[in-house]
Amino acid sequence: MAGDMKRIPELEQEKYDSDEQVKIICLGDSAVGKSKLMERFLMDGYRPQQLSTYALTLYKYSTTINGKSVLVDFWDTAGQERFQSMHPSYYHKAHACIMVFDVQRKVTYKNLSNWYKELREYRPEIPCLVVANKIDADMRVTQKSFNFAKKQGLPFYFVSAADGTNVVKVFKDAINMALSYKKNSSDFMDVVMRELENFDLEGKEESADEDEEEGRAD
Amino acid sequence: MPIIAKRCGIKFDPPSVILIYEDEHTNKLRKRVIPVRSFSQFSDCSRAAERLKHHSRHGHYLDSVSLEQLVRLHTVLRDHLRGLSVEESLREQRHSHTHDDDLNKLSDEELNRRKAEMDVLFELNRRHKDDPDFVYDLEVEFPENSVRETCSWDHSDEEF
């Protein structure tokens, strides 16, 4: 599986192994408001790093948790189907996932199961938060229950990027969950993946990065 | 003069399109108020939008504003003249095209158009950090109780 991993040359992902760095991915259909949520959390004036070739926007955030400084990379991903091939690099080494749908569009809710299934293929145990965005459009939705999260045993949040309801809470919770996952991860896959990455002899790509890795594995 | 449109909205009284743009030479933000003339509750919004887009004096300011957005703004104005609130107008406009398109399949251009449509409501409901009642970490609890009704989206055919 590691051999299929798409590499993003501009982004060194090894850093996510260090204690003080976490990676949180934002998933969901196009136009559910992922970027708007990021912007609301970080407030305006923030300039993210755009990697348009990879349909990815990177938001860096630093904070202090229990007296320790923590660097968080938020990976804001594109929902469009033509970027499907990029998905493995999104999931790679992620410590938590914020999965968003639009309460105004049923299809985005129905698609959660596809996003979730794919997420679990790559990251079977990372914390995943389900976010129902755009509640400002029709507050009545908050009277209803959405069973997807309950069924999968995932935390669920009603939020609005426009008026700010619960946005900061989601991100704070996600950071805390990512950190505790990282600290306590007994995820067998994490260990296996680490081993596989050091043993990446059959990497299909021929980039310089890959050559270096092969040399090391020898 | 190169114009970078930043935001475009509508004002009811007097009826006008408001454009916030950046003058690329001076990097200054400017506001332009473009009056909407001879427009009534019976007017054709597409035509009025086109007329504005090709207006001899104002037209080039609106180069980077999509015709679709101008049509929508005119529709809000027309609905206002018909006695509808902004919310009602937007709701009607939203319902006028199907809600269950899979936007993951759209081209960038088409997707951006749909996002621009959604932005109208976003901006309307948006709390800015300069608003007096702005709260950065706004937490609202929506308590789960037994009377909570299951969303109809969960009833249909396929299971998770």
Short mmCIF file of N, CA and C in Angstrom, two decimals, chain A residues 29-31 36 40-44 79-82 101-107 109-111 113 115 134-137 139 142-148 150-152 158 161-169 172, chain B residues 91 94 99-108 111 114-115 118-119 121-123 125-129 134-145 147-160:
data_model
loop_
_atom_site.label_atom_id
_atom_site.label_comp_id
_atom_site.label_asym_id
_atom_site.label_seq_id
_atom_site.Cartn_x
_atom_site.Cartn_y
_atom_site.Cartn_z
N ASP A 29 -17.80 16.74 0.52
CA ASP A 29 -18.10 17.11 -0.85
C ASP A 29 -17.71 18.55 -1.18
N SER A 30 -17.69 18.85 -2.45
CA SER A 30 -17.45 20.22 -2.91
C SER A 30 -18.52 21.15 -2.36
N ALA A 31 -18.08 22.33 -1.94
CA ALA A 31 -19.01 23.40 -1.55
C ALA A 31 -19.83 23.11 -0.29
N LYS A 36 -14.49 27.65 4.33
CA LYS A 36 -15.15 28.69 5.13
C LYS A 36 -15.00 28.39 6.63
N ARG A 40 -13.06 30.69 9.29
CA ARG A 40 -13.73 31.20 10.49
C ARG A 40 -12.93 30.86 11.74
N PHE A 41 -12.34 29.68 11.77
CA PHE A 41 -11.55 29.29 12.92
C PHE A 41 -10.28 30.16 13.04
N LEU A 42 -9.62 30.36 11.92
CA LEU A 42 -8.34 31.11 11.97
C LEU A 42 -8.54 32.61 11.84
N MET A 43 -9.73 33.02 11.50
CA MET A 43 -10.11 34.42 11.29
C MET A 43 -9.37 35.04 10.11
N ASP A 44 -9.92 36.15 9.65
CA ASP A 44 -9.42 36.69 8.39
C ASP A 44 -8.00 37.24 8.52
N GLY A 79 -13.23 18.35 -2.96
CA GLY A 79 -14.19 17.27 -3.06
C GLY A 79 -14.36 16.74 -4.47
N GLN A 80 -13.85 17.51 -5.43
CA GLN A 80 -14.13 17.15 -6.82
C GLN A 80 -13.54 15.78 -7.19
N GLU A 81 -14.31 15.06 -7.98
CA GLU A 81 -13.94 13.69 -8.29
C GLU A 81 -12.62 13.56 -9.04
N ARG A 82 -12.29 14.57 -9.84
CA ARG A 82 -11.07 14.39 -10.64
C ARG A 82 -9.81 14.42 -9.78
N PHE A 101 -20.62 17.95 6.06
CA PHE A 101 -21.67 17.95 5.04
C PHE A 101 -22.51 19.22 5.18
N ASP A 102 -23.32 19.47 4.15
CA ASP A 102 -24.12 20.69 4.06
C ASP A 102 -25.57 20.32 4.37
N VAL A 103 -26.13 20.89 5.44
CA VAL A 103 -27.50 20.51 5.83
C VAL A 103 -28.53 20.92 4.79
N GLN A 104 -28.10 21.70 3.80
CA GLN A 104 -29.01 22.13 2.74
C GLN A 104 -29.04 21.13 1.58
N ARG A 105 -28.06 20.24 1.54
CA ARG A 105 -27.98 19.35 0.38
C ARG A 105 -27.81 17.90 0.81
N LYS A 106 -28.87 17.16 0.59
CA LYS A 106 -28.91 15.76 1.01
C LYS A 106 -27.76 14.93 0.44
N VAL A 107 -27.40 15.22 -0.81
CA VAL A 107 -26.38 14.40 -1.47
C VAL A 107 -25.06 14.45 -0.69
N TYR A 109 -24.75 14.64 2.48
CA TYR A 109 -24.92 13.79 3.66
C TYR A 109 -24.80 12.33 3.25
N LYS A 110 -25.44 12.00 2.15
CA LYS A 110 -25.39 10.62 1.67
C LYS A 110 -23.96 10.21 1.31
N ASN A 111 -23.19 11.17 0.80
CA ASN A 111 -21.82 10.87 0.40
C ASN A 111 -20.87 10.65 1.58
N SER A 113 -20.91 8.47 3.71
CA SER A 113 -20.54 7.06 3.87
C SER A 113 -19.40 6.69 2.93
N TRP A 115 -17.01 8.85 1.85
CA TRP A 115 -15.81 9.46 2.43
C TRP A 115 -15.30 8.63 3.62
N LYS A 134 -23.76 24.92 7.91
CA LYS A 134 -24.77 25.82 7.32
C LYS A 134 -26.11 25.76 8.06
N ILE A 135 -26.08 25.51 9.37
CA ILE A 135 -27.35 25.48 10.11
C ILE A 135 -28.02 26.85 10.12
N ASP A 136 -27.25 27.92 9.84
CA ASP A 136 -27.85 29.25 9.80
C ASP A 136 -28.89 29.36 8.69
N ALA A 137 -28.76 28.52 7.65
CA ALA A 137 -29.71 28.58 6.53
C ALA A 137 -31.10 28.14 6.96
N MET A 139 -32.50 26.90 10.82
CA MET A 139 -32.20 26.40 12.17
C MET A 139 -33.03 25.17 12.55
N THR A 142 -31.64 21.67 13.40
CA THR A 142 -31.03 21.29 14.67
C THR A 142 -32.01 20.54 15.57
N GLN A 143 -33.26 20.49 15.15
CA GLN A 143 -34.26 19.72 15.88
C GLN A 143 -34.24 18.26 15.44
N LYS A 144 -33.51 18.01 14.40
CA LYS A 144 -33.55 16.66 13.84
C LYS A 144 -32.31 15.88 14.21
N SER A 145 -32.45 14.58 14.11
CA SER A 145 -31.26 13.78 14.37
C SER A 145 -30.77 13.19 13.06
N PHE A 146 -29.46 13.19 12.91
CA PHE A 146 -28.83 12.61 11.73
C PHE A 146 -28.11 11.35 12.18
N ASN A 147 -28.55 10.23 11.65
CA ASN A 147 -28.12 8.97 12.23
C ASN A 147 -26.73 8.48 11.84
N PHE A 148 -26.18 9.06 10.80
CA PHE A 148 -24.89 8.54 10.33
C PHE A 148 -23.84 8.50 11.44
N LYS A 150 -24.16 8.68 14.70
CA LYS A 150 -24.51 7.78 15.80
C LYS A 150 -24.21 6.34 15.42
N LYS A 151 -24.57 6.01 14.22
CA LYS A 151 -24.37 4.64 13.76
C LYS A 151 -22.89 4.25 13.75
N GLN A 152 -22.06 5.22 13.38
CA GLN A 152 -20.63 4.93 13.33
C GLN A 152 -19.95 5.23 14.66
N PHE A 158 -23.45 20.46 15.23
CA PHE A 158 -24.19 21.40 14.38
C PHE A 158 -23.39 22.70 14.35
N ALA A 161 -20.46 28.18 9.65
CA ALA A 161 -19.26 28.97 9.37
C ALA A 161 -19.65 30.45 9.26
N ALA A 162 -20.89 30.72 8.89
CA ALA A 162 -21.32 32.11 8.71
C ALA A 162 -21.48 32.83 10.04
N ASP A 163 -22.28 32.25 10.95
CA ASP A 163 -22.47 32.97 12.22
C ASP A 163 -21.53 32.47 13.32
N GLY A 164 -20.77 31.44 13.02
CA GLY A 164 -19.71 31.01 13.93
C GLY A 164 -20.10 29.93 14.94
N THR A 165 -21.36 29.52 14.93
CA THR A 165 -21.80 28.53 15.91
C THR A 165 -20.92 27.27 15.91
N ASN A 166 -20.32 27.00 17.05
CA ASN A 166 -19.56 25.76 17.31
C ASN A 166 -18.35 25.51 16.41
N VAL A 167 -17.95 26.50 15.63
CA VAL A 167 -16.80 26.29 14.74
C VAL A 167 -15.52 26.07 15.55
N VAL A 168 -15.27 26.99 16.49
CA VAL A 168 -14.03 26.90 17.26
C VAL A 168 -14.02 25.61 18.09
N LYS A 169 -15.20 25.27 18.61
CA LYS A 169 -15.31 24.03 19.40
C LYS A 169 -14.88 22.81 18.58
N LYS A 172 -11.07 22.85 18.17
CA LYS A 172 -10.39 22.54 19.43
C LYS A 172 -10.51 21.07 19.77
N ARG B 91 -34.58 31.93 -0.71
CA ARG B 91 -35.13 30.58 -0.59
C ARG B 91 -35.77 30.17 -1.90
N ARG B 94 -33.15 29.48 -4.43
CA ARG B 94 -32.47 28.20 -4.18
C ARG B 94 -33.31 27.04 -4.67
N HIS B 99 -31.65 20.65 -5.91
CA HIS B 99 -30.78 20.69 -4.76
C HIS B 99 -29.91 19.47 -4.65
N ASP B 100 -30.16 18.53 -5.49
CA ASP B 100 -29.45 17.28 -5.29
C ASP B 100 -28.43 16.97 -6.37
N ASP B 101 -27.94 18.02 -6.99
CA ASP B 101 -26.83 17.83 -7.92
C ASP B 101 -25.60 17.43 -7.12
N ASP B 102 -24.83 16.56 -7.70
CA ASP B 102 -23.56 16.19 -7.09
C ASP B 102 -22.50 17.18 -7.59
N LEU B 103 -22.16 18.13 -6.74
CA LEU B 103 -21.23 19.19 -7.18
C LEU B 103 -19.81 18.67 -7.35
N ASN B 104 -19.54 17.46 -6.88
CA ASN B 104 -18.19 16.90 -7.04
C ASN B 104 -17.86 16.66 -8.51
N LYS B 105 -18.91 16.62 -9.34
CA LYS B 105 -18.69 16.30 -10.74
C LYS B 105 -18.54 17.54 -11.62
N LEU B 106 -18.67 18.71 -11.04
CA LEU B 106 -18.66 19.93 -11.86
C LEU B 106 -17.25 20.40 -12.20
N SER B 107 -17.18 21.21 -13.25
CA SER B 107 -15.91 21.87 -13.59
C SER B 107 -15.66 22.99 -12.58
N ASP B 108 -14.43 23.49 -12.57
CA ASP B 108 -14.09 24.58 -11.65
C ASP B 108 -15.02 25.77 -11.84
N LEU B 111 -18.50 25.05 -10.67
CA LEU B 111 -18.49 24.93 -9.21
C LEU B 111 -18.40 26.32 -8.57
N ARG B 114 -21.69 28.01 -8.59
CA ARG B 114 -22.60 27.52 -7.55
C ARG B 114 -22.18 28.01 -6.17
N LYS B 115 -20.86 28.10 -5.97
CA LYS B 115 -20.37 28.61 -4.68
C LYS B 115 -20.77 30.08 -4.51
N MET B 118 -24.19 30.32 -3.30
CA MET B 118 -24.31 30.01 -1.87
C MET B 118 -23.75 31.14 -1.01
N ASP B 119 -22.78 31.86 -1.56
CA ASP B 119 -22.15 32.94 -0.80
C ASP B 119 -23.12 34.06 -0.45
N LEU B 121 -26.17 33.87 0.67
CA LEU B 121 -26.77 33.58 1.98
C LEU B 121 -25.71 33.63 3.08
N PHE B 122 -24.52 33.12 2.74
CA PHE B 122 -23.42 33.14 3.71
C PHE B 122 -23.14 34.57 4.19
N GLU B 123 -23.02 35.47 3.23
CA GLU B 123 -22.72 36.86 3.58
C GLU B 123 -23.87 37.49 4.38
N ASN B 125 -25.89 36.01 6.46
CA ASN B 125 -25.94 35.50 7.83
C ASN B 125 -24.63 35.67 8.58
N ARG B 126 -23.66 36.23 7.91
CA ARG B 126 -22.31 36.26 8.47
C ARG B 126 -22.19 37.24 9.63
N ARG B 127 -21.54 36.77 10.70
CA ARG B 127 -21.15 37.66 11.79
C ARG B 127 -19.69 38.04 11.57
N HIS B 128 -19.47 39.32 11.48
CA HIS B 128 -18.09 39.79 11.29
C HIS B 128 -17.43 40.05 12.62
N LYS B 129 -16.12 40.02 12.60
CA LYS B 129 -15.45 40.18 13.89
C LYS B 129 -15.55 41.61 14.42
N PHE B 134 -20.06 40.09 18.34
CA PHE B 134 -19.25 38.99 17.84
C PHE B 134 -18.62 38.18 18.97
N VAL B 135 -18.75 36.86 18.89
CA VAL B 135 -18.09 35.98 19.86
C VAL B 135 -17.25 34.99 19.06
N TYR B 136 -15.95 34.98 19.32
CA TYR B 136 -15.07 34.10 18.53
C TYR B 136 -15.43 32.64 18.79
N ASP B 137 -15.40 32.26 20.05
CA ASP B 137 -15.66 30.86 20.38
C ASP B 137 -17.13 30.70 20.79
N LEU B 138 -18.00 30.75 19.81
CA LEU B 138 -19.44 30.70 20.07
C LEU B 138 -19.90 29.24 20.17
N GLU B 139 -20.24 28.85 21.40
CA GLU B 139 -20.70 27.48 21.58
C GLU B 139 -22.19 27.45 21.85
N VAL B 140 -22.88 26.64 21.10
CA VAL B 140 -24.32 26.49 21.31
C VAL B 140 -24.61 25.00 21.44
N GLU B 141 -25.33 24.67 22.49
CA GLU B 141 -25.69 23.26 22.66
C GLU B 141 -27.04 22.98 22.03
N PHE B 142 -27.09 21.89 21.33
CA PHE B 142 -28.36 21.45 20.78
C PHE B 142 -28.68 20.11 21.44
N PRO B 143 -29.33 20.18 22.58
CA PRO B 143 -29.48 18.96 23.36
C PRO B 143 -30.26 17.89 22.61
N GLU B 144 -29.75 16.71 22.74
CA GLU B 144 -30.41 15.57 22.11
C GLU B 144 -31.51 15.11 23.04
N ASN B 145 -32.70 15.07 22.56
CA ASN B 145 -33.76 14.52 23.42
C ASN B 145 -34.60 13.53 22.64
N VAL B 147 -37.60 13.47 21.86
CA VAL B 147 -38.61 13.90 20.91
C VAL B 147 -37.99 14.28 19.56
N ARG B 148 -36.68 14.28 19.54
CA ARG B 148 -36.02 14.68 18.31
C ARG B 148 -36.46 13.78 17.15
N GLU B 149 -36.80 14.44 16.08
CA GLU B 149 -37.34 13.70 14.95
C GLU B 149 -36.19 13.29 14.01
N THR B 150 -36.29 12.09 13.50
CA THR B 150 -35.24 11.62 12.61
C THR B 150 -35.34 12.33 11.27
N CYS B 151 -34.19 12.78 10.79
CA CYS B 151 -34.17 13.49 9.53
C CYS B 151 -34.64 12.57 8.41
N SER B 152 -35.47 13.12 7.53
CA SER B 152 -36.03 12.30 6.45
C SER B 152 -34.91 11.73 5.56
N TRP B 153 -33.76 12.38 5.59
CA TRP B 153 -32.65 11.88 4.79
C TRP B 153 -32.22 10.47 5.22
N ASP B 154 -32.56 10.13 6.46
CA ASP B 154 -32.17 8.81 6.94
C ASP B 154 -33.18 7.74 6.56
N HIS B 155 -34.35 8.17 6.10
CA HIS B 155 -35.39 7.18 5.83
C HIS B 155 -35.21 6.51 4.48
N SER B 156 -34.61 7.22 3.57
CA SER B 156 -34.65 6.73 2.19
C SER B 156 -33.76 5.50 1.99
N ASP B 157 -34.08 4.86 0.96
CA ASP B 157 -33.49 3.62 0.44
C ASP B 157 -32.20 3.11 1.10
N GLU B 158 -31.08 3.66 0.65
CA GLU B 158 -29.80 3.05 1.02
C GLU B 158 -29.45 3.29 2.50
N GLU B 159 -28.80 2.33 3.07
CA GLU B 159 -28.38 2.39 4.46
C GLU B 159 -26.91 2.76 4.52
N PHE B 160 -26.52 3.34 5.64
CA PHE B 160 -25.08 3.60 5.80
C PHE B 160 -24.37 2.32 6.19
#
